[in-house]
Amino acid sequence: MEQYAIKGGNPLVGEVEIGGAKNAALGILAAAVMTEETVTIENLPDLRDTAAMLQAMESIGIKVERVNRHTVKITAKSIRDLVIEEDSIKKIRASYYFLGALLGKYRRAEVALPGGCNIGLRPIDQHIKGFRALGADVRIERGLVITEAQQLKGTHIYLDVVSVGATINVMMAAVMAEGKTIIENAAKEPHIVDVANFLNSMGANVKGAGTDVIRIKGVSKLHGTEYAIIPDQIEAGTFMFAAAVTKGDVTVKNVIPKHLESISAKLMEIGCEVEESDDAVRVVAAKPLTHTHVKTLPYPGFPTDMQPQITVALGLSKGTSIVTESIFENRFKYVDELTRMGANIKVEGNTAIIDGVSKYTGASITAPDLRAGAALVTAALAAEGISTIDDIKFIERGYEDFPQKLQSLGAQIEKVSTDRELQKFRLKIG
Ligand code: UD1
């Protein structure tokens, strides 16, 4: 089984280039099916999740041409089928974006019920509410969400919960509907703005993305475009927190510092220096870390996808910290693994009470999901001794070249597949 072998203790130092945003990419890839003309997408991260989306697209006859590792040309001229039920797509959450995109363009879609990280109940009732409000029929049969409409008509939709997925999905379904659609209580994450900008570059008329009211004027046709995806806020934040926990000095490059404000603010609160420039942020952790309280919230609040990473840092911070998870109800599963490394954390419902310890020690641990997996890697990088992390397939869903990027900052980490390779790693690092 593939795992990461990590010897902790080295401060991470240097510069690291951040890739394109996974969650923007997944929406944008789906939206690319909404025109028959060729769409060129640049800064596409090379991840398991993006590969699964592209594979699903090919399975229904869409032409996918990889220009290079981060650029892809998509032509949806020859769609054979509106049914997406590939095995690989069942594992990812963003498969639901094909519902909005195919319904919007072809007035019909059948997509396997979404999978993704097991971090709590992840209903799609708000997506369905939006599609129905636009005039579509939606039903669940044979493990598929089936949606179809004679005609989609612009309307006024109030989302009962602030949902990234529902906002993007309803936006896609509405761009080719007849007339005006208003989405109220929309999510405001940077990737929502990115998907809206992408749709607009294809000829859509979407205004207000990034605020809580999105206004869409339906257009009859979308055209080809060339578009570069924004940098990944969470990959950047993960490296920023990796700098903090290893007492390092890391500059994350190719980022939009505005998207990182809540992350930078929390790092400063716990004693790090954070310097921003036009497209980079430097985190220096010269002083011991101190405690704080944090609650995850929709953007511009502190992201739930950064909750495990900050918990790892607070586990090593002086004093008692409280982390409250307000988005997903089952997002503290990794705490058991962190406890095995010496953390002192008590979880009560959606709150973790953390008493900082002076060090973590290496252990054999398992990644329970994508972001928690990455956070456990940062814990292992800070820990005394050697750790192994299993189930790295989760981490590979959202981090491109994670071990290589960490190595370039001085980390001792390797991907190993056999006991022999693990043994070699142990001998090499001495
Ligand atoms: C997206 C991200 C994920 C991130 C999350 C919150 C993708 C592929 N994934 O997930 O990494 O952690 O946003 O920033 O972009 N909800 C409902 N009904 C719905 C939809 C959502 O009750 O129809 C609830 C969810 O259970 C959750 C909250 O709304 O409690 C937010 O979920 P949402 O923003 O939709 O998350 P995802 O789109 O699944």
Short mmCIF file of C-alpha atoms and ligand atoms in Angstrom, two decimals:
data_model
loop_
_atom_site.label_atom_id
_atom_site.label_comp_id
_atom_site.label_asym_id
_atom_site.label_seq_id
_atom_site.Cartn_x
_atom_site.Cartn_y
_atom_site.Cartn_z
CA MET A 1 0.00 0.00 0.00
CA GLU A 2 1.26 3.46 -0.85
CA GLN A 3 2.05 5.68 2.11
CA TYR A 4 4.09 8.73 2.99
CA ALA A 5 7.14 8.18 5.15
CA ILE A 6 8.07 11.32 7.01
CA LYS A 7 10.90 12.25 9.34
CA GLY A 8 9.85 15.34 11.23
CA GLY A 9 11.82 18.12 12.80
CA ASN A 10 13.08 20.17 9.86
CA PRO A 11 11.72 23.72 9.64
CA LEU A 12 10.26 24.24 6.18
CA VAL A 13 12.16 27.02 4.44
CA GLY A 14 11.91 28.43 0.93
CA GLU A 15 9.40 29.19 -1.78
CA VAL A 16 6.59 27.07 -3.15
CA GLU A 17 4.43 27.60 -6.22
CA ILE A 18 0.70 27.09 -5.67
CA GLY A 19 -1.37 25.38 -8.36
CA GLY A 20 -4.84 26.06 -9.73
CA ALA A 21 -7.82 25.84 -7.37
CA LYS A 22 -9.26 22.33 -7.24
CA ASN A 23 -12.77 23.39 -6.35
CA ALA A 24 -12.86 26.06 -9.07
CA ALA A 25 -11.45 23.57 -11.58
CA LEU A 26 -14.20 21.03 -10.88
CA GLY A 27 -16.94 23.59 -11.54
CA ILE A 28 -15.18 24.98 -14.59
CA LEU A 29 -14.60 21.54 -16.16
CA ALA A 30 -18.30 20.78 -15.84
CA ALA A 31 -19.26 24.20 -17.22
CA ALA A 32 -17.04 23.53 -20.26
CA VAL A 33 -19.67 21.05 -21.53
CA MET A 34 -22.08 23.94 -22.03
CA THR A 35 -20.73 24.90 -25.45
CA GLU A 36 -20.02 22.91 -28.57
CA GLU A 37 -17.01 25.13 -29.29
CA THR A 38 -13.55 24.37 -27.94
CA VAL A 39 -12.71 25.64 -24.47
CA THR A 40 -9.07 25.92 -23.35
CA ILE A 41 -8.51 25.74 -19.61
CA GLU A 42 -5.13 26.73 -18.19
CA ASN A 43 -3.69 26.38 -14.68
CA LEU A 44 -5.69 23.17 -14.26
CA PRO A 45 -4.31 21.26 -11.25
CA ASP A 46 -3.24 17.70 -12.06
CA LEU A 47 -5.17 15.82 -9.36
CA ARG A 48 -7.14 12.64 -8.92
CA ASP A 49 -10.39 14.65 -8.77
CA THR A 50 -9.74 16.63 -11.96
CA ALA A 51 -8.67 13.40 -13.72
CA ALA A 52 -11.96 11.77 -12.62
CA MET A 53 -13.96 14.70 -14.05
CA LEU A 54 -12.10 14.51 -17.37
CA GLN A 55 -12.56 10.75 -17.54
CA ALA A 56 -16.29 11.15 -16.93
CA MET A 57 -16.45 13.72 -19.71
CA GLU A 58 -14.69 11.38 -22.13
CA SER A 59 -17.11 8.62 -21.15
CA ILE A 60 -19.99 10.59 -22.68
CA GLY A 61 -18.14 11.44 -25.87
CA ILE A 62 -16.59 14.79 -25.00
CA LYS A 63 -13.19 15.37 -26.62
CA VAL A 64 -10.47 16.06 -24.07
CA GLU A 65 -7.05 17.06 -25.36
CA ARG A 66 -4.26 17.49 -22.84
CA VAL A 67 -2.04 20.25 -24.23
CA ASN A 68 0.36 19.97 -21.31
CA ARG A 69 0.16 18.96 -17.65
CA HIS A 70 -1.86 22.05 -16.72
CA THR A 71 -3.69 22.92 -19.93
CA VAL A 72 -6.58 21.06 -21.44
CA LYS A 73 -8.79 21.66 -24.48
CA ILE A 74 -12.35 20.45 -24.20
CA THR A 75 -14.79 20.13 -27.08
CA ALA A 76 -18.30 18.97 -26.23
CA LYS A 77 -19.50 18.82 -29.83
CA SER A 78 -20.04 15.12 -29.97
CA ILE A 79 -21.79 14.33 -26.67
CA ARG A 80 -23.29 10.85 -27.06
CA ASP A 81 -25.03 10.54 -23.79
CA LEU A 82 -26.27 12.55 -20.81
CA VAL A 83 -25.72 9.77 -18.28
CA ILE A 84 -22.62 9.95 -16.07
CA GLU A 85 -22.20 6.92 -13.85
CA GLU A 86 -18.54 6.00 -14.10
CA ASP A 87 -17.04 4.37 -11.02
CA SER A 88 -14.42 7.08 -10.61
CA ILE A 89 -17.03 9.84 -10.61
CA LYS A 90 -19.03 8.19 -7.87
CA LYS A 91 -16.16 8.86 -5.49
CA ILE A 92 -16.06 12.60 -5.96
CA ARG A 93 -18.36 15.23 -4.66
CA ALA A 94 -18.18 17.56 -7.62
CA SER A 95 -19.81 15.05 -9.94
CA TYR A 96 -22.98 16.97 -9.05
CA TYR A 97 -21.76 19.86 -11.22
CA PHE A 98 -22.60 17.80 -14.30
CA LEU A 99 -26.23 18.01 -13.23
CA GLY A 100 -26.37 21.81 -13.44
CA ALA A 101 -24.18 22.02 -16.54
CA LEU A 102 -25.94 19.31 -18.59
CA LEU A 103 -29.39 20.36 -17.44
CA GLY A 104 -28.58 23.98 -18.33
CA LYS A 105 -27.40 23.14 -21.83
CA TYR A 106 -29.25 19.93 -22.81
CA ARG A 107 -32.25 20.14 -20.46
CA ARG A 108 -31.47 16.66 -19.14
CA ALA A 109 -28.88 14.91 -16.99
CA GLU A 110 -28.45 11.64 -15.15
CA VAL A 111 -25.55 11.60 -12.74
CA ALA A 112 -24.50 9.14 -10.04
CA LEU A 113 -25.23 10.44 -6.54
CA PRO A 114 -22.18 12.37 -5.34
CA GLY A 115 -19.48 10.85 -3.13
CA GLY A 116 -16.51 12.80 -1.76
CA CYS A 117 -14.97 13.05 1.70
CA ASN A 118 -16.92 11.49 4.51
CA ILE A 119 -17.09 14.57 6.71
CA GLY A 120 -20.76 14.45 7.57
CA LEU A 121 -24.13 14.38 5.91
CA ARG A 122 -23.81 16.13 2.61
CA PRO A 123 -27.33 16.58 1.25
CA ILE A 124 -28.03 18.12 -2.17
CA ASP A 125 -31.51 19.36 -1.34
CA GLN A 126 -30.60 22.97 -2.15
CA HIS A 127 -29.27 22.00 -5.59
CA ILE A 128 -32.53 20.17 -6.23
CA LYS A 129 -34.59 23.07 -4.91
CA GLY A 130 -32.82 25.39 -7.38
CA PHE A 131 -33.30 23.07 -10.38
CA ARG A 132 -36.99 22.63 -9.54
CA ALA A 133 -37.45 26.39 -9.17
CA LEU A 134 -36.07 26.75 -12.70
CA GLY A 135 -38.75 24.33 -13.92
CA ALA A 136 -36.89 21.02 -13.94
CA ASP A 137 -38.19 17.71 -12.73
CA VAL A 138 -35.72 15.97 -10.38
CA ARG A 139 -35.87 12.41 -9.09
CA ILE A 140 -33.49 9.86 -7.64
CA GLU A 141 -33.58 6.39 -9.19
CA ARG A 142 -31.09 3.51 -9.38
CA GLY A 143 -28.44 5.55 -7.54
CA LEU A 144 -28.70 8.33 -10.10
CA VAL A 145 -30.00 11.86 -9.81
CA ILE A 146 -32.16 12.35 -12.88
CA THR A 147 -33.21 15.82 -13.89
CA GLU A 148 -34.99 17.04 -16.99
CA ALA A 149 -36.97 20.02 -18.20
CA GLN A 150 -38.94 20.95 -21.28
CA GLN A 151 -37.91 24.48 -20.66
CA LEU A 152 -35.91 26.30 -17.98
CA LYS A 153 -37.32 29.62 -16.84
CA GLY A 154 -35.47 32.28 -14.86
CA THR A 155 -36.77 32.74 -11.35
CA HIS A 156 -36.05 33.97 -7.83
CA ILE A 157 -34.28 31.36 -5.67
CA TYR A 158 -33.49 31.69 -1.99
CA LEU A 159 -30.97 29.11 -0.76
CA ASP A 160 -31.82 27.99 2.78
CA VAL A 161 -28.18 27.22 3.56
CA VAL A 162 -25.08 28.93 2.24
CA SER A 163 -23.81 26.23 -0.09
CA VAL A 164 -20.86 26.43 -2.45
CA GLY A 165 -22.06 23.49 -4.52
CA ALA A 166 -25.68 24.60 -4.77
CA THR A 167 -24.68 28.16 -5.72
CA ILE A 168 -22.43 26.97 -8.57
CA ASN A 169 -24.86 24.32 -9.73
CA VAL A 170 -27.91 26.58 -9.84
CA MET A 171 -25.84 29.30 -11.52
CA MET A 172 -24.85 26.86 -14.28
CA ALA A 173 -28.41 25.62 -14.73
CA ALA A 174 -29.64 29.22 -14.99
CA VAL A 175 -27.18 30.75 -17.48
CA MET A 176 -29.11 29.39 -20.48
CA ALA A 177 -32.58 29.61 -18.92
CA GLU A 178 -35.12 31.96 -20.38
CA GLY A 179 -35.15 35.33 -18.60
CA LYS A 180 -33.68 36.49 -15.31
CA THR A 181 -32.66 34.41 -12.31
CA ILE A 182 -31.76 35.79 -8.91
CA ILE A 183 -29.97 33.54 -6.41
CA GLU A 184 -30.22 34.87 -2.87
CA ASN A 185 -28.12 33.78 0.09
CA ALA A 186 -25.48 32.64 -2.39
CA ALA A 187 -22.07 31.43 -1.19
CA LYS A 188 -19.22 33.90 -1.84
CA GLU A 189 -16.13 31.69 -2.10
CA PRO A 190 -13.44 32.76 -4.59
CA HIS A 191 -14.15 29.70 -6.73
CA ILE A 192 -17.75 30.84 -7.20
CA VAL A 193 -16.43 34.06 -8.68
CA ASP A 194 -14.04 32.03 -10.83
CA VAL A 195 -16.78 29.80 -12.24
CA ALA A 196 -18.94 32.91 -12.90
CA ASN A 197 -16.02 34.63 -14.67
CA PHE A 198 -15.46 31.51 -16.74
CA LEU A 199 -19.16 31.35 -17.72
CA ASN A 200 -19.07 35.06 -18.60
CA SER A 201 -16.01 34.49 -20.76
CA MET A 202 -18.18 31.96 -22.65
CA GLY A 203 -20.84 34.62 -23.21
CA ALA A 204 -23.01 34.18 -20.11
CA ASN A 205 -24.41 37.17 -18.24
CA VAL A 206 -23.75 36.58 -14.53
CA LYS A 207 -23.44 39.50 -12.13
CA GLY A 208 -22.87 39.69 -8.39
CA ALA A 209 -20.82 36.51 -7.91
CA GLY A 210 -18.79 37.03 -4.74
CA THR A 211 -21.74 38.75 -3.05
CA ASP A 212 -24.76 37.03 -1.57
CA VAL A 213 -27.04 37.95 -4.47
CA ILE A 214 -26.20 36.61 -7.93
CA ARG A 215 -28.17 37.92 -10.91
CA ILE A 216 -28.21 35.99 -14.15
CA LYS A 217 -29.71 36.99 -17.49
CA GLY A 218 -30.24 33.89 -19.59
CA VAL A 219 -28.51 33.69 -22.98
CA SER A 220 -29.37 31.25 -25.74
CA LYS A 221 -25.84 30.11 -26.54
CA LEU A 222 -22.37 29.95 -25.01
CA HIS A 223 -19.14 30.00 -27.01
CA GLY A 224 -15.57 28.78 -26.72
CA THR A 225 -13.03 30.54 -24.51
CA GLU A 226 -9.53 30.45 -23.07
CA TYR A 227 -9.42 30.71 -19.32
CA ALA A 228 -6.86 30.37 -16.51
CA ILE A 229 -8.07 29.02 -13.15
CA ILE A 230 -7.33 31.01 -9.96
CA PRO A 231 -4.75 29.73 -7.46
CA ASP A 232 -5.84 27.29 -4.77
CA GLN A 233 -6.65 29.03 -1.49
CA ILE A 234 -6.53 25.79 0.52
CA GLU A 235 -3.29 24.45 -0.94
CA ALA A 236 -1.71 27.83 -0.14
CA GLY A 237 -3.19 27.84 3.36
CA THR A 238 -1.91 24.30 4.00
CA PHE A 239 1.67 25.35 3.16
CA MET A 240 1.27 28.49 5.30
CA PHE A 241 0.27 26.38 8.29
CA ALA A 242 3.03 23.87 7.50
CA ALA A 243 5.46 26.79 7.91
CA ALA A 244 3.89 27.65 11.25
CA VAL A 245 3.99 24.15 12.75
CA THR A 246 7.56 23.44 11.64
CA LYS A 247 8.80 26.86 12.87
CA GLY A 248 9.74 27.63 9.30
CA ASP A 249 9.86 30.48 6.80
CA VAL A 250 7.84 29.77 3.66
CA THR A 251 6.75 32.00 0.80
CA VAL A 252 3.72 30.73 -1.09
CA LYS A 253 3.89 32.08 -4.64
CA ASN A 254 1.27 32.51 -7.36
CA VAL A 255 -1.53 33.25 -4.87
CA ILE A 256 -4.18 35.94 -4.46
CA PRO A 257 -3.40 37.28 -0.94
CA LYS A 258 -6.96 38.62 -0.56
CA HIS A 259 -8.28 35.04 -0.68
CA LEU A 260 -5.94 34.15 2.20
CA GLU A 261 -6.92 36.95 4.58
CA SER A 262 -8.71 34.84 7.21
CA ILE A 263 -5.83 32.34 7.16
CA SER A 264 -3.19 35.09 7.47
CA ALA A 265 -5.15 36.76 10.28
CA LYS A 266 -5.23 33.54 12.34
CA LEU A 267 -1.53 32.89 11.73
CA MET A 268 -0.70 36.38 13.00
CA GLU A 269 -2.94 35.86 16.04
CA ILE A 270 -0.97 32.77 17.02
CA GLY A 271 2.36 34.55 16.71
CA CYS A 272 3.54 34.18 13.10
CA GLU A 273 4.72 37.01 10.89
CA VAL A 274 2.84 37.23 7.61
CA GLU A 275 4.10 39.44 4.79
CA GLU A 276 1.95 39.97 1.72
CA SER A 277 3.11 41.09 -1.70
CA ASP A 278 1.22 41.24 -5.01
CA ASP A 279 1.03 37.53 -5.66
CA ALA A 280 2.85 35.94 -2.74
CA VAL A 281 2.56 35.56 1.01
CA ARG A 282 5.48 34.82 3.34
CA VAL A 283 4.91 33.14 6.70
CA VAL A 284 7.70 33.25 9.30
CA ALA A 285 7.25 31.34 12.53
CA ALA A 286 10.12 32.66 14.63
CA LYS A 287 8.30 32.81 17.98
CA PRO A 288 6.53 30.04 19.94
CA LEU A 289 2.89 29.67 18.84
CA THR A 290 0.10 30.84 21.15
CA HIS A 291 -3.52 29.77 21.57
CA THR A 292 -6.60 31.22 19.90
CA HIS A 293 -10.25 30.47 19.18
CA VAL A 294 -11.57 29.87 15.69
CA LYS A 295 -14.91 29.02 14.11
CA THR A 296 -15.25 27.82 10.55
CA LEU A 297 -17.62 29.89 8.43
CA PRO A 298 -18.51 30.41 4.79
CA TYR A 299 -16.15 32.80 2.94
CA PRO A 300 -14.83 35.32 3.93
CA GLY A 301 -14.80 33.45 7.27
CA PHE A 302 -12.19 30.88 8.19
CA PRO A 303 -12.58 27.94 5.74
CA THR A 304 -13.76 24.56 6.98
CA ASP A 305 -11.20 23.07 4.59
CA MET A 306 -8.47 24.66 6.78
CA GLN A 307 -9.93 23.44 10.08
CA PRO A 308 -7.68 20.36 10.50
CA GLN A 309 -4.58 22.37 9.57
CA ILE A 310 -5.21 25.05 12.22
CA THR A 311 -6.08 22.38 14.80
CA VAL A 312 -2.69 20.75 14.19
CA ALA A 313 -1.01 24.12 14.80
CA LEU A 314 -3.06 24.89 17.90
CA GLY A 315 -2.16 21.44 19.26
CA LEU A 316 1.40 22.77 19.47
CA SER A 317 0.47 26.25 20.74
CA LYS A 318 0.83 27.41 24.33
CA GLY A 319 -2.45 27.47 26.23
CA THR A 320 -5.98 26.30 25.52
CA SER A 321 -7.60 26.84 22.14
CA ILE A 322 -11.12 26.17 20.92
CA VAL A 323 -12.00 25.21 17.36
CA THR A 324 -15.67 25.22 16.39
CA GLU A 325 -16.73 23.50 13.17
CA SER A 326 -19.92 25.09 11.89
CA ILE A 327 -20.14 23.71 8.33
CA PHE A 328 -19.77 19.91 8.54
CA GLU A 329 -20.79 17.90 11.58
CA ASN A 330 -18.26 15.09 11.30
CA ARG A 331 -14.99 16.80 10.64
CA PHE A 332 -12.92 15.90 13.71
CA LYS A 333 -12.28 12.24 12.88
CA TYR A 334 -8.56 12.92 12.46
CA VAL A 335 -8.25 13.99 16.09
CA ASP A 336 -7.81 10.34 17.16
CA GLU A 337 -4.81 10.09 14.85
CA LEU A 338 -3.36 13.35 16.16
CA THR A 339 -3.82 12.10 19.71
CA ARG A 340 -1.66 9.14 18.80
CA MET A 341 1.07 11.65 17.99
CA GLY A 342 0.77 13.19 21.45
CA ALA A 343 -1.88 15.92 20.97
CA ASN A 344 -4.18 16.74 23.87
CA ILE A 345 -7.56 17.42 22.26
CA LYS A 346 -11.07 16.76 23.50
CA VAL A 347 -13.92 16.83 21.01
CA GLU A 348 -17.44 17.67 22.18
CA GLY A 349 -19.96 17.80 19.36
CA ASN A 350 -18.75 20.35 16.86
CA THR A 351 -16.08 21.79 19.19
CA ALA A 352 -12.50 20.75 19.82
CA ILE A 353 -10.86 21.90 23.04
CA ILE A 354 -7.13 21.84 22.57
CA ASP A 355 -4.52 21.98 25.29
CA GLY A 356 -1.25 22.73 23.55
CA VAL A 357 1.63 20.28 23.98
CA SER A 358 5.32 21.05 23.46
CA LYS A 359 5.84 18.43 20.74
CA TYR A 360 4.28 15.68 18.64
CA THR A 361 5.98 12.33 18.23
CA GLY A 362 6.05 10.24 15.05
CA ALA A 363 3.42 7.51 14.68
CA SER A 364 1.78 5.27 12.06
CA ILE A 365 -1.37 7.09 11.13
CA THR A 366 -4.11 7.04 8.51
CA ALA A 367 -5.52 9.91 6.47
CA PRO A 368 -9.28 9.92 7.08
CA ASP A 369 -10.05 12.43 4.32
CA LEU A 370 -8.39 14.94 2.01
CA ARG A 371 -7.76 18.02 4.18
CA ALA A 372 -7.30 16.10 7.44
CA GLY A 373 -4.80 13.91 5.58
CA ALA A 374 -2.78 16.96 4.54
CA ALA A 375 -2.98 18.37 8.07
CA LEU A 376 -1.64 15.09 9.50
CA VAL A 377 1.29 15.36 7.07
CA THR A 378 2.08 18.79 8.55
CA ALA A 379 1.85 17.28 12.06
CA ALA A 380 4.29 14.56 11.04
CA LEU A 381 6.65 17.18 9.61
CA ALA A 382 6.67 18.90 12.99
CA ALA A 383 6.92 15.67 15.00
CA GLU A 384 9.96 14.14 16.57
CA GLY A 385 10.88 10.91 14.76
CA ILE A 386 9.38 9.00 11.88
CA SER A 387 5.72 8.78 10.89
CA THR A 388 3.96 6.85 8.19
CA ILE A 389 0.66 8.00 6.73
CA ASP A 390 -1.67 5.54 5.02
CA ASP A 391 -4.55 6.16 2.63
CA ILE A 392 -2.70 8.93 0.82
CA LYS A 393 -5.11 8.52 -2.09
CA PHE A 394 -7.29 11.02 -0.23
CA ILE A 395 -4.48 13.57 -0.13
CA GLU A 396 -3.73 13.04 -3.82
CA ARG A 397 -7.31 14.04 -4.60
CA GLY A 398 -6.43 17.64 -3.80
CA TYR A 399 -2.65 18.21 -3.64
CA GLU A 400 -0.46 17.98 -6.72
CA ASP A 401 3.11 16.79 -6.11
CA PHE A 402 2.66 17.24 -2.36
CA PRO A 403 5.79 15.31 -1.28
CA GLN A 404 7.92 16.95 -3.98
CA LYS A 405 6.80 20.45 -3.02
CA LEU A 406 7.47 19.72 0.66
CA GLN A 407 10.89 18.24 -0.18
CA SER A 408 11.78 21.45 -2.02
CA LEU A 409 11.21 23.25 1.30
CA GLY A 410 13.57 20.87 3.12
CA ALA A 411 11.06 18.29 4.37
CA GLN A 412 12.08 14.66 4.70
CA ILE A 413 9.12 12.96 3.09
CA GLU A 414 8.85 10.18 0.55
CA LYS A 415 6.07 8.21 -1.04
CA VAL A 416 6.79 4.52 -0.45
CA SER A 417 4.92 1.44 -1.66
CA THR A 418 6.66 -1.46 0.07
CA ASP A 419 8.26 -2.29 3.42
CA ARG A 420 11.57 -2.41 1.61
CA GLU A 421 11.16 1.19 0.40
CA LEU A 422 10.19 2.25 3.91
CA GLN A 423 13.29 0.54 5.25
CA LYS A 424 15.41 2.35 2.64
CA PHE A 425 13.89 5.67 3.73
CA ARG A 426 14.74 4.90 7.38
CA LEU A 427 18.33 4.03 6.46
CA LYS A 428 18.72 7.10 4.25
CA ILE A 429 17.59 9.60 6.84
CA GLY A 430 19.60 7.82 9.54
C1 UD1 B 1 -17.61 22.56 -1.12
C2 UD1 B 1 -16.18 22.12 -1.30
C3 UD1 B 1 -15.61 21.60 0.00
C4 UD1 B 1 -15.80 22.60 1.11
C5 UD1 B 1 -17.23 23.09 1.18
C6 UD1 B 1 -17.44 24.24 2.15
C7 UD1 B 1 -16.16 21.39 -3.60
C8 UD1 B 1 -16.11 20.25 -4.55
N1 UD1 B 1 -16.15 21.08 -2.31
O1 UD1 B 1 -18.34 21.39 -0.75
O2 UD1 B 1 -14.23 21.35 -0.19
O3 UD1 B 1 -15.47 22.01 2.34
O4 UD1 B 1 -17.67 23.55 -0.11
O5 UD1 B 1 -16.59 25.30 1.83
O6 UD1 B 1 -16.17 22.54 -3.98
N2 UD1 B 1 -25.86 21.68 2.44
C9 UD1 B 1 -27.20 21.36 2.55
N3 UD1 B 1 -27.91 21.15 1.40
C10 UD1 B 1 -27.35 21.26 0.16
C11 UD1 B 1 -25.99 21.60 0.05
C12 UD1 B 1 -25.26 21.81 1.21
O7 UD1 B 1 -27.73 21.25 3.65
O8 UD1 B 1 -28.07 21.07 -0.83
C13 UD1 B 1 -25.07 21.93 3.66
C14 UD1 B 1 -23.91 20.94 3.82
O9 UD1 B 1 -24.32 19.75 4.46
C15 UD1 B 1 -22.94 21.76 4.65
C16 UD1 B 1 -23.16 23.18 4.15
O10 UD1 B 1 -24.44 23.18 3.52
O11 UD1 B 1 -23.31 21.70 6.01
C17 UD1 B 1 -22.12 23.69 3.19
O12 UD1 B 1 -21.95 22.75 2.14
P1 UD1 B 1 -21.49 23.17 0.68
O13 UD1 B 1 -20.98 24.58 0.71
O14 UD1 B 1 -22.56 22.83 -0.27
O15 UD1 B 1 -20.27 22.21 0.46
P2 UD1 B 1 -19.91 21.38 -0.83
O16 UD1 B 1 -20.32 22.12 -2.06
O17 UD1 B 1 -20.32 19.97 -0.64
#
